[in-house]
Coordinates of C-alpha atoms (C1' of nucleotides) in Angstrom, one line a residue:
Chain G
X217 CA 20.3 13.5 -8.5
X218 CA 23.0 11.1 -7.5
X219 CA 20.4 8.4 -7.2
X220 CA 19.2 8.9 -10.7
X221 CA 22.6 8.7 -12.1
X222 CA 23.1 5.6 -10.1
X223 CA 20.1 3.9 -11.6
X224 CA 21.0 4.6 -15.1
X225 CA 24.5 3.2 -14.9
X226 CA 23.3 0.4 -12.8
X227 CA 20.9 -0.9 -15.5
X228 CA 23.5 -0.3 -18.1
X229 CA 26.0 -2.3 -16.2
X230 CA 23.6 -5.2 -16.0
X231 CA 23.4 -5.2 -19.8
X232 CA 27.1 -4.9 -20.0
X233 CA 27.9 -7.5 -17.5
X234 CA 28.1 -10.5 -19.8
X235 CA 30.3 -8.9 -22.4
X236 CA 32.5 -7.0 -20.0
X237 CA 33.2 -9.2 -17.0
X238 CA 33.2 -12.7 -18.2
X239 CA 36.8 -13.0 -17.0
X240 CA 35.6 -12.8 -13.4
X241 CA 36.9 -9.3 -12.8
X242 CA 34.8 -7.2 -10.6
X243 CA 35.9 -3.7 -11.6
X244 CA 38.3 -1.8 -13.8
X245 CA 38.9 1.3 -11.7
X246 CA 39.0 1.5 -8.0
X247 CA 40.1 4.5 -5.9
X248 CA 39.6 5.2 -2.2
X249 CA 41.2 6.9 0.8
X250 CA 42.1 3.8 2.8
X251 CA 40.7 3.0 6.3
X252 CA 40.1 5.1 9.3
X253 CA 42.2 3.8 12.2
X254 CA 40.9 3.5 15.8
X255 CA 41.9 6.6 17.9
X256 CA 45.1 6.1 19.9
X257 CA 44.8 5.2 23.5
X258 CA 44.3 8.1 26.0
X259 CA 45.8 7.3 29.4
X260 CA 43.5 7.7 32.4
X261 CA 43.7 10.8 34.6
X262 CA 45.7 10.2 37.8
X263 CA 42.6 10.3 40.0
X264 CA 41.2 7.2 38.3
X265 CA 43.0 4.4 40.0
X266 CA 43.3 0.7 39.7
X267 CA 43.5 -1.3 42.9
X268 CA 45.2 -4.6 43.4
X269 CA 44.6 -6.5 46.6
X270 CA 43.1 -3.3 48.1
X271 CA 46.1 -1.1 47.2
X272 CA 46.1 1.6 44.5
X273 CA 48.6 0.8 41.7
X274 CA 49.6 2.8 38.7
X275 CA 49.8 0.7 35.6
X276 CA 52.0 1.0 32.6
X277 CA 50.3 2.4 29.6
X278 CA 49.8 -0.8 27.7
X279 CA 48.6 -2.7 30.8
X280 CA 46.3 0.1 31.7
X281 CA 44.8 0.1 28.2
X282 CA 43.9 -3.6 28.4
X283 CA 42.6 -3.1 31.9
X284 CA 40.2 -0.4 30.6
X285 CA 38.8 -2.9 28.1
X286 CA 37.8 -5.1 31.0
X287 CA 36.6 -2.2 33.1
X288 CA 34.3 -1.2 30.3
X289 CA 32.7 -4.6 30.3
X290 CA 32.4 -4.9 34.1
X291 CA 28.6 -4.9 34.1
X292 CA 28.4 -7.5 31.4
X293 CA 27.8 -11.1 32.1
X294 CA 30.9 -12.0 30.1
X295 CA 33.2 -10.8 32.9
X296 CA 31.7 -13.4 35.3
X297 CA 32.4 -16.3 33.0
X298 CA 35.5 -18.4 33.8
X299 CA 36.7 -18.8 30.3
X300 CA 36.4 -15.1 29.7
X301 CA 38.3 -14.3 32.8
X302 CA 41.0 -16.8 32.2
X303 CA 41.6 -15.8 28.6
X304 CA 41.6 -12.1 29.5
X305 CA 44.0 -12.5 32.4
X306 CA 46.4 -14.5 30.3
X307 CA 46.5 -11.9 27.5
X308 CA 46.5 -9.0 29.9
X309 CA 49.6 -10.4 31.6
X310 CA 51.4 -10.3 28.2
X311 CA 51.0 -6.6 28.2
X312 CA 52.4 -6.0 31.7
X313 CA 55.9 -5.0 32.6
X314 CA 57.8 -7.7 34.4
X315 CA 57.2 -5.9 37.6
X316 CA 53.5 -5.7 37.1
X317 CA 53.5 -9.3 36.1
X318 CA 55.1 -10.4 39.3
X319 CA 52.6 -8.3 41.4
X320 CA 49.4 -9.0 39.6
X321 CA 48.9 -12.7 39.8
X322 CA 45.2 -13.1 40.6
X323 CA 42.3 -11.5 38.7
X324 CA 40.1 -11.8 41.7
X325 CA 42.2 -9.3 43.6
X326 CA 41.9 -6.7 40.8
X327 CA 39.5 -3.9 41.4
X328 CA 38.4 -2.0 38.3
X329 CA 35.6 -0.1 39.9
X330 CA 37.0 3.4 39.6
X331 CA 37.8 2.9 36.0
X332 CA 34.3 1.6 35.4
X333 CA 32.7 4.5 37.2
X334 CA 34.9 6.9 35.2
X335 CA 33.7 5.5 31.9
X336 CA 30.1 5.5 33.0
X337 CA 30.4 9.2 34.0
X338 CA 31.9 9.9 30.6
X339 CA 29.0 8.3 28.8
X340 CA 26.6 10.3 31.0
X341 CA 28.5 13.5 30.3
X342 CA 28.2 12.8 26.6
X343 CA 24.5 12.5 26.9
X344 CA 24.3 15.8 28.8
X345 CA 26.1 17.8 26.2
X346 CA 24.4 20.8 24.8
X347 CA 22.8 20.8 21.4
X348 CA 25.7 22.8 19.9
X349 CA 28.3 20.4 21.3
X350 CA 26.5 17.5 19.9
X351 CA 26.1 19.2 16.5
X352 CA 29.8 19.9 16.4
X353 CA 30.6 16.2 16.9
X354 CA 28.0 15.2 14.3
X355 CA 29.5 17.6 11.8
X356 CA 33.0 16.2 12.4
X357 CA 31.7 12.7 11.9
X358 CA 30.0 13.8 8.8
X359 CA 33.3 15.2 7.5
X360 CA 35.1 11.8 8.1
X361 CA 32.3 10.0 6.3
X362 CA 32.6 12.4 3.4
X363 CA 36.3 11.8 3.1
X364 CA 36.7 8.1 3.9
X365 CA 33.2 6.7 3.5
X366 CA 33.0 6.7 -0.3
X367 CA 35.1 5.3 -3.1
X368 CA 35.2 5.5 -6.8
X369 CA 34.5 2.3 -8.6
X370 CA 34.1 2.2 -12.3
X371 CA 33.0 5.8 -12.6
X372 CA 30.7 5.6 -9.6
X373 CA 30.9 7.2 -6.2
X374 CA 29.9 4.3 -3.9
X375 CA 29.3 4.1 -0.2
X376 CA 31.7 1.9 1.7
X377 CA 30.2 -0.4 4.3
X378 CA 32.8 -0.4 7.1
X379 CA 35.6 2.1 6.5
X380 CA 36.7 2.1 10.1
X381 CA 39.2 -0.4 11.4
X382 CA 37.9 -2.5 14.3
X383 CA 39.3 -0.9 17.5
X384 CA 41.2 -3.1 20.0
X385 CA 39.2 -4.7 22.8
X386 CA 38.3 -8.0 24.3
X387 CA 36.9 -10.7 22.0
X388 CA 33.2 -11.3 22.5
X389 CA 32.4 -14.7 21.0
X390 CA 28.8 -15.9 21.0
X391 CA 27.7 -18.8 23.0
X392 CA 30.3 -21.0 24.7
X393 CA 33.2 -19.6 22.8
X394 CA 36.6 -21.0 23.9
X395 CA 38.3 -17.7 23.0
X396 CA 36.1 -15.2 24.7
X397 CA 38.0 -12.6 26.6
X398 CA 41.1 -12.8 24.5
X399 CA 42.8 -9.5 23.5
X400 CA 41.9 -8.3 20.1
X401 CA 45.0 -6.3 19.2
X402 CA 45.3 -2.9 17.8
X403 CA 45.6 -2.8 14.0
X404 CA 48.4 -0.7 12.6
X405 CA 49.1 0.5 9.0
X406 CA 51.8 -2.1 8.8
X407 CA 49.0 -4.8 9.1
X408 CA 46.9 -3.4 6.3
X409 CA 46.7 -4.5 2.7
X410 CA 45.3 -1.9 0.3
X411 CA 43.5 -3.0 -2.8
X412 CA 42.9 -0.4 -5.6
X413 CA 43.5 0.1 -9.2
X414 CA 47.0 0.9 -10.5
X415 CA 45.8 4.0 -12.3
X416 CA 44.1 5.4 -9.2
X417 CA 45.4 7.8 -6.6
X418 CA 46.7 5.4 -3.9
X419 CA 45.6 6.0 -0.3
X420 CA 48.4 7.4 1.9
X421 CA 49.4 5.7 5.1
X422 CA 49.5 7.9 8.2
X423 CA 52.7 10.0 8.5
X424 CA 55.7 7.9 9.4
X425 CA 54.1 4.6 8.7
X426 CA 53.7 2.3 5.7
X427 CA 51.1 -0.2 4.4
X428 CA 51.9 -3.9 4.6
X429 CA 51.1 -4.1 0.9
X430 CA 49.3 -2.3 -1.9
X431 CA 47.8 -4.6 -4.5
X432 CA 45.7 -4.3 -7.6
X433 CA 43.5 -7.3 -7.7
X434 CA 40.3 -6.7 -9.6
X435 CA 39.1 -10.2 -9.2
X436 CA 37.9 -9.3 -5.7
X437 CA 35.6 -6.6 -4.3
X438 CA 37.4 -5.5 -1.1
X439 CA 39.3 -2.3 -0.7
X440 CA 41.2 -3.0 2.5
X441 CA 42.1 -6.2 4.4
X442 CA 44.0 -7.3 7.5
X443 CA 44.5 -10.5 9.5
X444 CA 42.7 -10.6 12.8
X445 CA 44.6 -12.2 15.7
X446 CA 41.9 -14.2 17.5
X447 CA 41.1 -16.8 14.8
X448 CA 43.7 -15.7 12.3
X449 CA 41.1 -14.9 9.7
X450 CA 41.1 -12.1 7.3
X451 CA 38.9 -9.0 7.7
X452 CA 37.8 -6.8 4.9
X453 CA 36.5 -3.4 4.1
X454 CA 33.9 -3.7 1.4
X455 CA 31.1 -1.7 -0.1
X456 CA 27.7 -0.8 1.3
X457 CA 24.7 -3.0 0.3
X458 CA 23.5 0.0 -1.8
X459 CA 26.5 -0.4 -4.1
X460 CA 26.2 -1.7 -7.6
X461 CA 28.5 -4.6 -6.9
X462 CA 26.4 -5.8 -3.9
X463 CA 23.1 -5.1 -5.6
X464 CA 24.1 -7.2 -8.6
X465 CA 25.1 -10.0 -6.4
X466 CA 21.9 -9.8 -4.5
X467 CA 19.9 -9.8 -7.7
X468 CA 21.8 -12.8 -9.0
X469 CA 21.1 -14.7 -5.7
X470 CA 17.3 -14.3 -6.2
X471 CA 17.6 -15.2 -9.9
X472 CA 19.2 -18.5 -8.8
X473 CA 16.4 -19.0 -6.4
X474 CA 13.9 -18.5 -9.2
X475 CA 15.7 -21.1 -11.2
X476 CA 15.2 -23.5 -8.4
X477 CA 11.5 -22.8 -8.5
X478 CA 11.5 -24.3 -12.0
X479 CA 13.1 -27.6 -10.9
X480 CA 12.3 -28.0 -7.3
X481 CA 9.6 -30.6 -7.9
X482 CA 12.0 -32.7 -9.9
X483 CA 14.6 -32.4 -7.1
X484 CA 12.1 -33.3 -4.5
X485 CA 11.1 -36.4 -6.5
X486 CA 14.7 -37.3 -6.8
X487 CA 15.5 -37.2 -3.1
X488 CA 12.3 -39.2 -2.3
X489 CA 13.7 -41.8 -4.7
X490 CA 17.1 -41.6 -3.1
X491 CA 15.7 -42.5 0.3
X492 CA 15.5 -46.1 -1.1
X493 CA 19.0 -46.1 -2.6
X494 CA 21.3 -49.1 -2.0
X495 CA 24.1 -46.8 -1.1
X496 CA 24.3 -45.3 2.4
X497 CA 25.9 -42.1 1.2
X498 CA 23.1 -41.4 -1.2
X499 CA 20.5 -42.1 1.5
X500 CA 22.2 -39.7 3.9
X501 CA 22.5 -37.1 1.2
X502 CA 18.8 -37.4 0.4
X503 CA 17.6 -37.2 4.0
X504 CA 19.9 -34.2 4.7
X505 CA 18.6 -32.4 1.6
X506 CA 15.0 -33.1 2.8
X507 CA 15.8 -31.4 6.1
X508 CA 17.4 -28.5 4.3
X509 CA 14.4 -28.1 2.0
X510 CA 11.7 -28.8 4.6
X511 CA 13.1 -27.2 7.7
X512 CA 15.4 -24.5 6.2
X513 CA 18.4 -25.9 8.1
X514 CA 21.8 -24.4 7.1
X515 CA 24.3 -26.5 5.3
X516 CA 26.5 -27.2 8.4
X517 CA 30.2 -27.1 7.7
X518 CA 32.5 -29.0 10.0
X519 CA 34.3 -26.8 12.4
X520 CA 37.7 -27.0 14.1
X521 CA 37.1 -28.3 17.6
X522 CA 38.2 -26.0 20.4
X523 CA 38.5 -23.0 18.1
X524 CA 34.9 -22.0 18.1
X525 CA 31.6 -22.6 20.0
X526 CA 30.1 -26.1 19.4
X527 CA 27.4 -25.4 16.9
X528 CA 26.0 -27.4 14.0
X529 CA 24.0 -27.3 10.9
X530 CA 22.4 -30.0 8.8
X531 CA 25.5 -32.0 7.6
X532 CA 27.2 -31.7 10.9
X533 CA 24.3 -32.9 13.1
X534 CA 25.2 -35.5 15.6
X535 CA 23.2 -38.4 16.9
X536 CA 22.7 -36.6 20.2
X537 CA 20.9 -33.8 18.4
X538 CA 17.8 -35.8 17.4
X539 CA 15.4 -38.1 19.0
X540 CA 13.1 -40.5 17.3
X541 CA 9.5 -41.2 18.4
X542 CA 7.7 -43.9 16.4
X543 CA 4.6 -42.3 17.8
X544 CA 4.1 -39.1 19.7
X545 CA 0.9 -37.2 20.6
X546 CA -1.1 -39.1 18.1
X547 CA 1.4 -38.5 15.3
X548 CA 3.5 -41.2 13.7
X549 CA 7.3 -41.0 13.0
X550 CA 8.2 -37.9 14.8
X551 CA 11.7 -36.4 14.9
X552 CA 12.7 -34.1 17.6
X553 CA 15.6 -31.7 16.9
X554 CA 17.5 -30.0 19.6
X555 CA 20.8 -28.4 18.8
X556 CA 22.7 -25.1 18.8
X557 CA 22.8 -23.5 15.3
X558 CA 24.5 -20.4 14.0
X559 CA 25.3 -17.8 16.8
X560 CA 24.5 -20.6 19.3
X561 CA 20.8 -20.0 18.8
X562 CA 18.9 -23.1 19.9
X563 CA 16.9 -24.9 17.3
X564 CA 14.2 -27.0 18.8
X565 CA 11.5 -28.6 16.7
X566 CA 9.3 -31.7 16.6
X567 CA 8.1 -32.8 13.2
X568 CA 6.4 -35.9 11.8
X569 CA 8.3 -37.3 8.8
X570 CA 7.7 -39.9 6.1
X571 CA 8.1 -43.4 7.3
X572 CA 11.0 -43.9 5.0
X573 CA 12.9 -40.9 6.4
X574 CA 12.3 -42.3 9.9
X575 CA 13.6 -45.7 9.0
X576 CA 16.6 -44.2 7.4
X577 CA 17.4 -42.1 10.5
X578 CA 17.2 -45.2 12.6
X579 CA 19.6 -46.9 10.3
X580 CA 22.0 -43.9 10.4
X581 CA 22.0 -44.0 14.2
X582 CA 22.5 -47.7 14.5
X583 CA 25.5 -48.6 16.8
X584 CA 26.6 -45.0 17.0
X585 CA 27.6 -43.0 20.1
X586 CA 25.7 -39.8 20.9
X587 CA 28.7 -37.7 19.8
X588 CA 29.0 -39.4 16.4
X589 CA 28.0 -37.7 13.2
X590 CA 24.5 -38.5 12.1
X591 CA 25.5 -38.2 8.5
X592 CA 28.9 -39.9 8.6
X593 CA 29.1 -40.2 4.8
X594 CA 28.2 -36.6 4.1
X595 CA 29.6 -33.1 4.3
X596 CA 28.7 -29.8 2.7
X597 CA 31.1 -30.2 -0.2
X598 CA 29.6 -33.6 -1.2
X599 CA 26.1 -32.2 -0.8
X600 CA 26.8 -29.0 -2.8
X601 CA 28.6 -31.0 -5.5
X602 CA 25.4 -33.1 -5.9
X603 CA 23.2 -30.0 -5.9
X604 CA 25.4 -28.5 -8.6
X605 CA 24.6 -31.5 -10.8
X606 CA 20.9 -31.1 -10.2
X607 CA 20.9 -27.4 -11.2
X608 CA 23.6 -25.0 -12.2
X609 CA 24.4 -22.6 -9.3
X610 CA 22.4 -24.6 -6.8
X611 CA 23.8 -24.8 -3.3
X612 CA 22.3 -25.6 0.1
X613 CA 21.6 -22.0 1.0
X614 CA 19.5 -21.4 -2.1
X615 CA 16.7 -23.5 -0.5
X616 CA 16.3 -20.9 2.3
X617 CA 16.1 -18.1 -0.2
X618 CA 13.7 -20.0 -2.4
X619 CA 11.4 -21.3 0.3
X620 CA 11.2 -17.9 2.1
X621 CA 10.5 -16.0 -1.1
X622 CA 7.9 -18.4 -2.5
X623 CA 6.1 -18.4 0.8
X624 CA 5.9 -14.6 1.0
X625 CA 4.5 -14.5 -2.5
X626 CA 1.9 -17.1 -1.8
X627 CA 0.9 -15.6 1.5
X628 CA 0.6 -12.1 -0.1
X629 CA -1.7 -13.5 -2.7
X630 CA -3.7 -15.3 -0.1
X631 CA -4.0 -12.6 2.5
X632 CA -4.4 -9.4 0.5
X633 CA -8.0 -8.6 -0.3
X634 CA -8.7 -5.9 -2.9
X635 CA -11.3 -4.0 -0.9
X636 CA -9.3 -3.5 2.3
X637 CA -7.9 0.0 3.0
X638 CA -4.2 0.9 3.1
X639 CA -3.6 0.2 6.8
X640 CA -5.3 -3.2 6.5
X641 CA -3.2 -3.9 3.4
X642 CA 0.0 -3.3 5.4
X643 CA -1.3 -5.5 8.2
X644 CA -1.8 -8.2 5.5
X645 CA 1.7 -7.7 4.3
X646 CA 3.1 -8.0 7.8
X647 CA 1.1 -11.2 8.3
X648 CA 2.4 -12.6 5.1
X649 CA 5.9 -11.6 6.2
X650 CA 5.4 -13.3 9.5
X651 CA 4.2 -16.5 7.9
X652 CA 7.7 -16.9 6.4
X653 CA 9.1 -17.4 9.9
X654 CA 12.4 -19.0 9.2
X655 CA 13.0 -19.6 12.9
X656 CA 11.0 -19.8 16.1
X657 CA 13.9 -18.3 17.9
X658 CA 12.6 -15.2 19.6
X659 CA 9.4 -17.0 20.7
X660 CA 11.6 -19.8 22.1
X661 CA 13.8 -17.5 24.1
X662 CA 10.8 -15.6 25.4
X663 CA 9.2 -18.8 26.6
X664 CA 12.4 -19.8 28.4
X665 CA 12.4 -16.4 30.1
X666 CA 8.8 -16.7 31.0
X667 CA 9.3 -20.2 32.5
X668 CA 12.3 -18.9 34.6
X669 CA 10.3 -15.9 35.8
X670 CA 7.4 -18.2 36.8
X671 CA 9.8 -20.2 38.9
X672 CA 11.3 -17.2 40.5
X673 CA 7.8 -15.9 41.3
X674 CA 6.6 -19.1 42.9
X675 CA 9.8 -19.2 45.0
X676 CA 9.3 -15.6 46.1
X677 CA 5.7 -16.4 47.0
X678 CA 6.8 -19.3 49.2
X679 CA 9.2 -17.0 51.0
X680 CA 6.5 -14.4 51.4
X681 CA 4.3 -17.0 53.1
X682 CA 6.9 -18.0 55.6
X683 CA 7.7 -14.4 56.2
X684 CA 4.1 -13.7 57.0
X685 CA 4.0 -16.5 59.5
X686 CA 7.2 -15.2 61.1
X687 CA 5.8 -11.7 61.3
X688 CA 2.6 -13.0 63.0
X689 CA 4.4 -15.1 65.6
X690 CA 7.3 -12.8 66.4
X691 CA 5.7 -9.3 66.2
X692 CA 9.1 -7.7 65.9
X693 CA 10.5 -4.9 63.7
X694 CA 12.9 -7.2 61.9
X695 CA 10.4 -9.7 60.7
X696 CA 8.0 -7.0 59.7
X697 CA 10.6 -5.4 57.5
X698 CA 11.5 -8.8 56.0
X699 CA 7.8 -9.2 55.2
X700 CA 7.7 -5.9 53.4
X701 CA 10.8 -6.8 51.3
X702 CA 9.2 -10.1 50.3
X703 CA 6.0 -8.4 49.4
X704 CA 7.9 -6.0 47.1
X705 CA 9.8 -8.9 45.6
X706 CA 6.6 -10.7 44.7
X707 CA 5.1 -7.6 43.3
X708 CA 8.1 -6.9 41.2
X709 CA 8.3 -10.4 39.8
X710 CA 4.7 -10.7 38.9
X711 CA 5.0 -7.3 37.2
X712 CA 8.0 -8.6 35.2
X713 CA 6.1 -11.8 34.4
X714 CA 3.2 -9.9 33.1
X715 CA 5.4 -7.8 30.9
X716 CA 6.9 -10.9 29.4
X717 CA 3.6 -12.5 28.8
X718 CA 2.3 -9.4 27.1
X719 CA 5.3 -9.4 24.9
X720 CA 4.7 -13.0 24.0
X721 CA 1.2 -12.5 22.9
X722 CA 2.2 -9.5 20.9
X723 CA 3.3 -11.6 17.9
X724 CA 4.1 -8.5 15.9
X725 CA 6.7 -7.6 18.4
X726 CA 8.6 -10.6 19.2
X727 CA 9.3 -12.0 15.8
X728 CA 10.8 -8.7 14.8
X729 CA 14.4 -9.9 14.8
X730 CA 13.9 -13.0 12.8
X731 CA 11.6 -11.0 10.5
X732 CA 14.2 -8.4 9.9
X733 CA 16.8 -10.9 8.9
X734 CA 14.5 -12.7 6.4
X735 CA 13.4 -9.3 5.0
X736 CA 16.9 -8.3 4.4
X737 CA 18.5 -11.5 3.3
X738 CA 15.9 -14.1 2.1
X739 CA 12.9 -12.4 0.5
X740 CA 13.2 -11.3 -3.1
X741 CA 12.5 -7.6 -2.7
X742 CA 10.8 -7.5 -6.1
X743 CA 7.9 -9.5 -4.6
X744 CA 7.3 -6.7 -2.1
X745 CA 7.9 -4.0 -4.7
X746 CA 5.4 -5.6 -7.1
X747 CA 2.9 -5.9 -4.3
X748 CA 3.2 -2.2 -3.4
X749 CA 2.8 -1.1 -7.0
X750 CA -0.2 -3.4 -7.5
X751 CA -2.1 -2.1 -4.4
X752 CA -0.8 1.5 -4.5
X753 CA 0.9 1.1 -1.1
X754 CA 3.9 3.4 -0.7
X755 CA 7.2 1.5 -0.7
X756 CA 8.3 3.4 2.4
X757 CA 5.6 1.7 4.4
X758 CA 7.4 -1.6 3.8
X759 CA 11.1 -0.6 3.6
X760 CA 12.9 2.1 5.6
X761 CA 15.5 4.3 4.0
X762 CA 18.4 1.9 4.3
X763 CA 16.4 -0.9 3.0
X764 CA 15.2 1.2 0.1
X765 CA 18.8 1.9 -0.7
X766 CA 19.8 -1.7 -0.6
X767 CA 16.9 -2.7 -2.7
X768 CA 17.1 0.2 -5.2
X769 CA 17.7 -2.3 -8.0
X770 CA 14.5 -4.1 -7.2
X771 CA 12.5 -0.9 -6.8
X772 CA 13.7 0.2 -10.2
X773 CA 13.3 -3.1 -11.9
X774 CA 10.1 -4.8 -10.8
X775 CA 6.7 -3.8 -12.1
X776 CA 3.3 -4.8 -10.5
X777 CA 3.1 -8.1 -12.3
X778 CA 6.5 -9.4 -11.3
X779 CA 6.3 -13.1 -10.4
X780 CA 9.0 -14.7 -8.3
Chain Z
dA48 C1' 38.9 -36.7 -1.6
dA49 C1' 40.7 -34.0 2.0
dC50 C1' 42.4 -29.9 3.5
dT51 C1' 43.1 -24.9 3.7
dG52 C1' 42.6 -20.2 2.9
dA53 C1' 40.1 -16.5 0.8
dA54 C1' 36.0 -14.1 -0.1
dC55 C1' 31.7 -13.1 0.6
dT56 C1' 26.7 -13.4 2.9
dT57 C1' 24.1 -13.7 7.1
dA58 C1' 23.4 -12.6 11.9
dG59 C1' 22.6 -10.7 16.6
dA60 C1' 24.3 -7.2 19.9
dA61 C1' 25.1 -2.7 21.1
dG62 C1' 24.9 2.0 20.3
dA63 C1' 22.6 6.2 18.5
dG64 C1' 18.8 8.7 17.3
dA65 C1' 13.8 9.4 16.9
dA66 C1' 9.3 9.1 18.9
dC67 C1' 6.4 8.7 22.7
dG68 C1' 4.0 9.4 27.1
dG69 C1' 3.7 11.5 31.6
Chain U
dC194 C1' 10.5 19.1 28.7
dC195 C1' 12.5 14.9 30.2
dG196 C1' 13.1 10.1 30.8
dT197 C1' 11.7 6.0 28.6
dT198 C1' 10.8 3.1 24.8
dC199 C1' 11.0 1.9 20.0
dT200 C1' 13.6 2.0 15.6
dC201 C1' 17.4 2.4 12.9
dT202 C1' 22.4 2.1 12.2
dT203 C1' 26.8 0.2 13.1
dC204 C1' 29.7 -3.2 14.3
dT205 C1' 31.8 -7.5 13.8
dA206 C1' 31.1 -12.5 14.6
dA207 C1' 29.7 -16.6 12.4
dG208 C1' 28.2 -18.8 8.8
dT209 C1' 28.6 -20.6 3.4
dT210 C1' 30.9 -21.3 -0.8
dC211 C1' 34.6 -21.8 -3.8
dA212 C1' 39.2 -22.4 -5.5
dG213 C1' 43.7 -23.9 -5.1
dT214 C1' 46.8 -27.4 -3.3
dT215 C1' 48.3 -31.8 -1.8

DNA sequence: AACTGAACTTAGAAGAGAACGG
DNA sequence: CCGTTCTCTTCTAAGTTCAGTT
């Protein structure tokens, strides 16, 4: 019932939008209950001890809390990394009393084992709870969601995406992040800015506290914000993807991509021309745009050095990230890319390019150091300004959306045969989906794992051989035992290798992650909806519940002859 | 044009829950 | 039925874009 209501008003609001919100306002009425704060720290029982230099030591509450953050991560690779340990220890010391500070001077002498065991036991106990106990917790959670998980925006009850404030903990950056291990501090009501409409019932801060600010800004979509202490950036509480405001935005995004479809050939012709320009900046712009279009590279903003992991996108590529081969494996003008992109995911690719692109790249690299920018006359704002002139609303990321969506549509047309049955149809859909393949990431990672495993295996085999020799010559208990261990190691490793190889051949499986991302963010859902309607395939075969909620606008809107 | 901050989208990791196989 | 595996959900980091300021 709620869903129906939702649809009706949603389509109405589409019709209204132009009249009603031309001033850039996002809503008229907004009411919510504010955020849910992280539960307060519960001190450890006395039998769970911390040891320093072999001796038990009772920590002050604030030092203990931070210690538990580390203890909870003890099994994680992070805690072995130097930067993580250094950052953690520095921030931990800030939470210590002066006495603790003078005693605890070396992280290597800290023993968090009992704490770690205690938390593991707790997790285990939670798993072992009876059905009734679990149900009780579930109901309590449900109650919180009912109270805090929804808001009222312009006469609609909408789900909120993240209504819980991020709990304190240790910062986990991705890749080689210089700030990993730093203490993410606890957020208090005094840090919180509330956004709601004046005429709404304002959320109340917890007893005895106050909000930092209550504002009424209807030019933005967020309900709650605070400033995070690691990077100093602002965090927001916003609505769920199923909400009207997010759905409209998503729809708009795909409409822009469809606009691009109409003029992409013109734009391509233009950048081909620009490869010949007299001006360096125009050539660089044209080559970068070619990469973005052809390889689905991200725009690549410049980043502050030392604040984040060293990753790049198109505009921020450096000379060291590409290699030029006038000829390679029988192909002419091959460019090899090797760099870390978003989330420090490695991008590795070899592609043949037009001679003109190749010559341009040679020119851009001339008399530069490896760490110099490849496109020294270009950045994302220059590029996007140019794109804006080529088409209203065009930015670098539209190319990813456009290319992913158009490929899905083409592949679906090509791969679906009318006579095949329902399961075969779904297989065709998955194949089409797979063809989109924005990134070779998971394959790449798997191959690295396989290579590593092969190496381990051959090393283990060598050891086994020498152990065999030892056992034969010595005939003693010790060498016989050693032989057994080696045998087991080889068996284990070859088992693991086999598993990995099976995974690798199972294409379905290992592109799942990249697939999920493109399904959620790059593929116009109306293409899939239309396909389902055309072939009588249930939409739930393609989209799970969450996805159907997010794409409700498309399910409602697209009929079987929708064309991207 | 360069810089900065704000707002919003995109992303993988981790945790929770459902399904599967012995 | 229970442990394992697969799938979905949640969490929050890491991008892009845009607007305002110098």
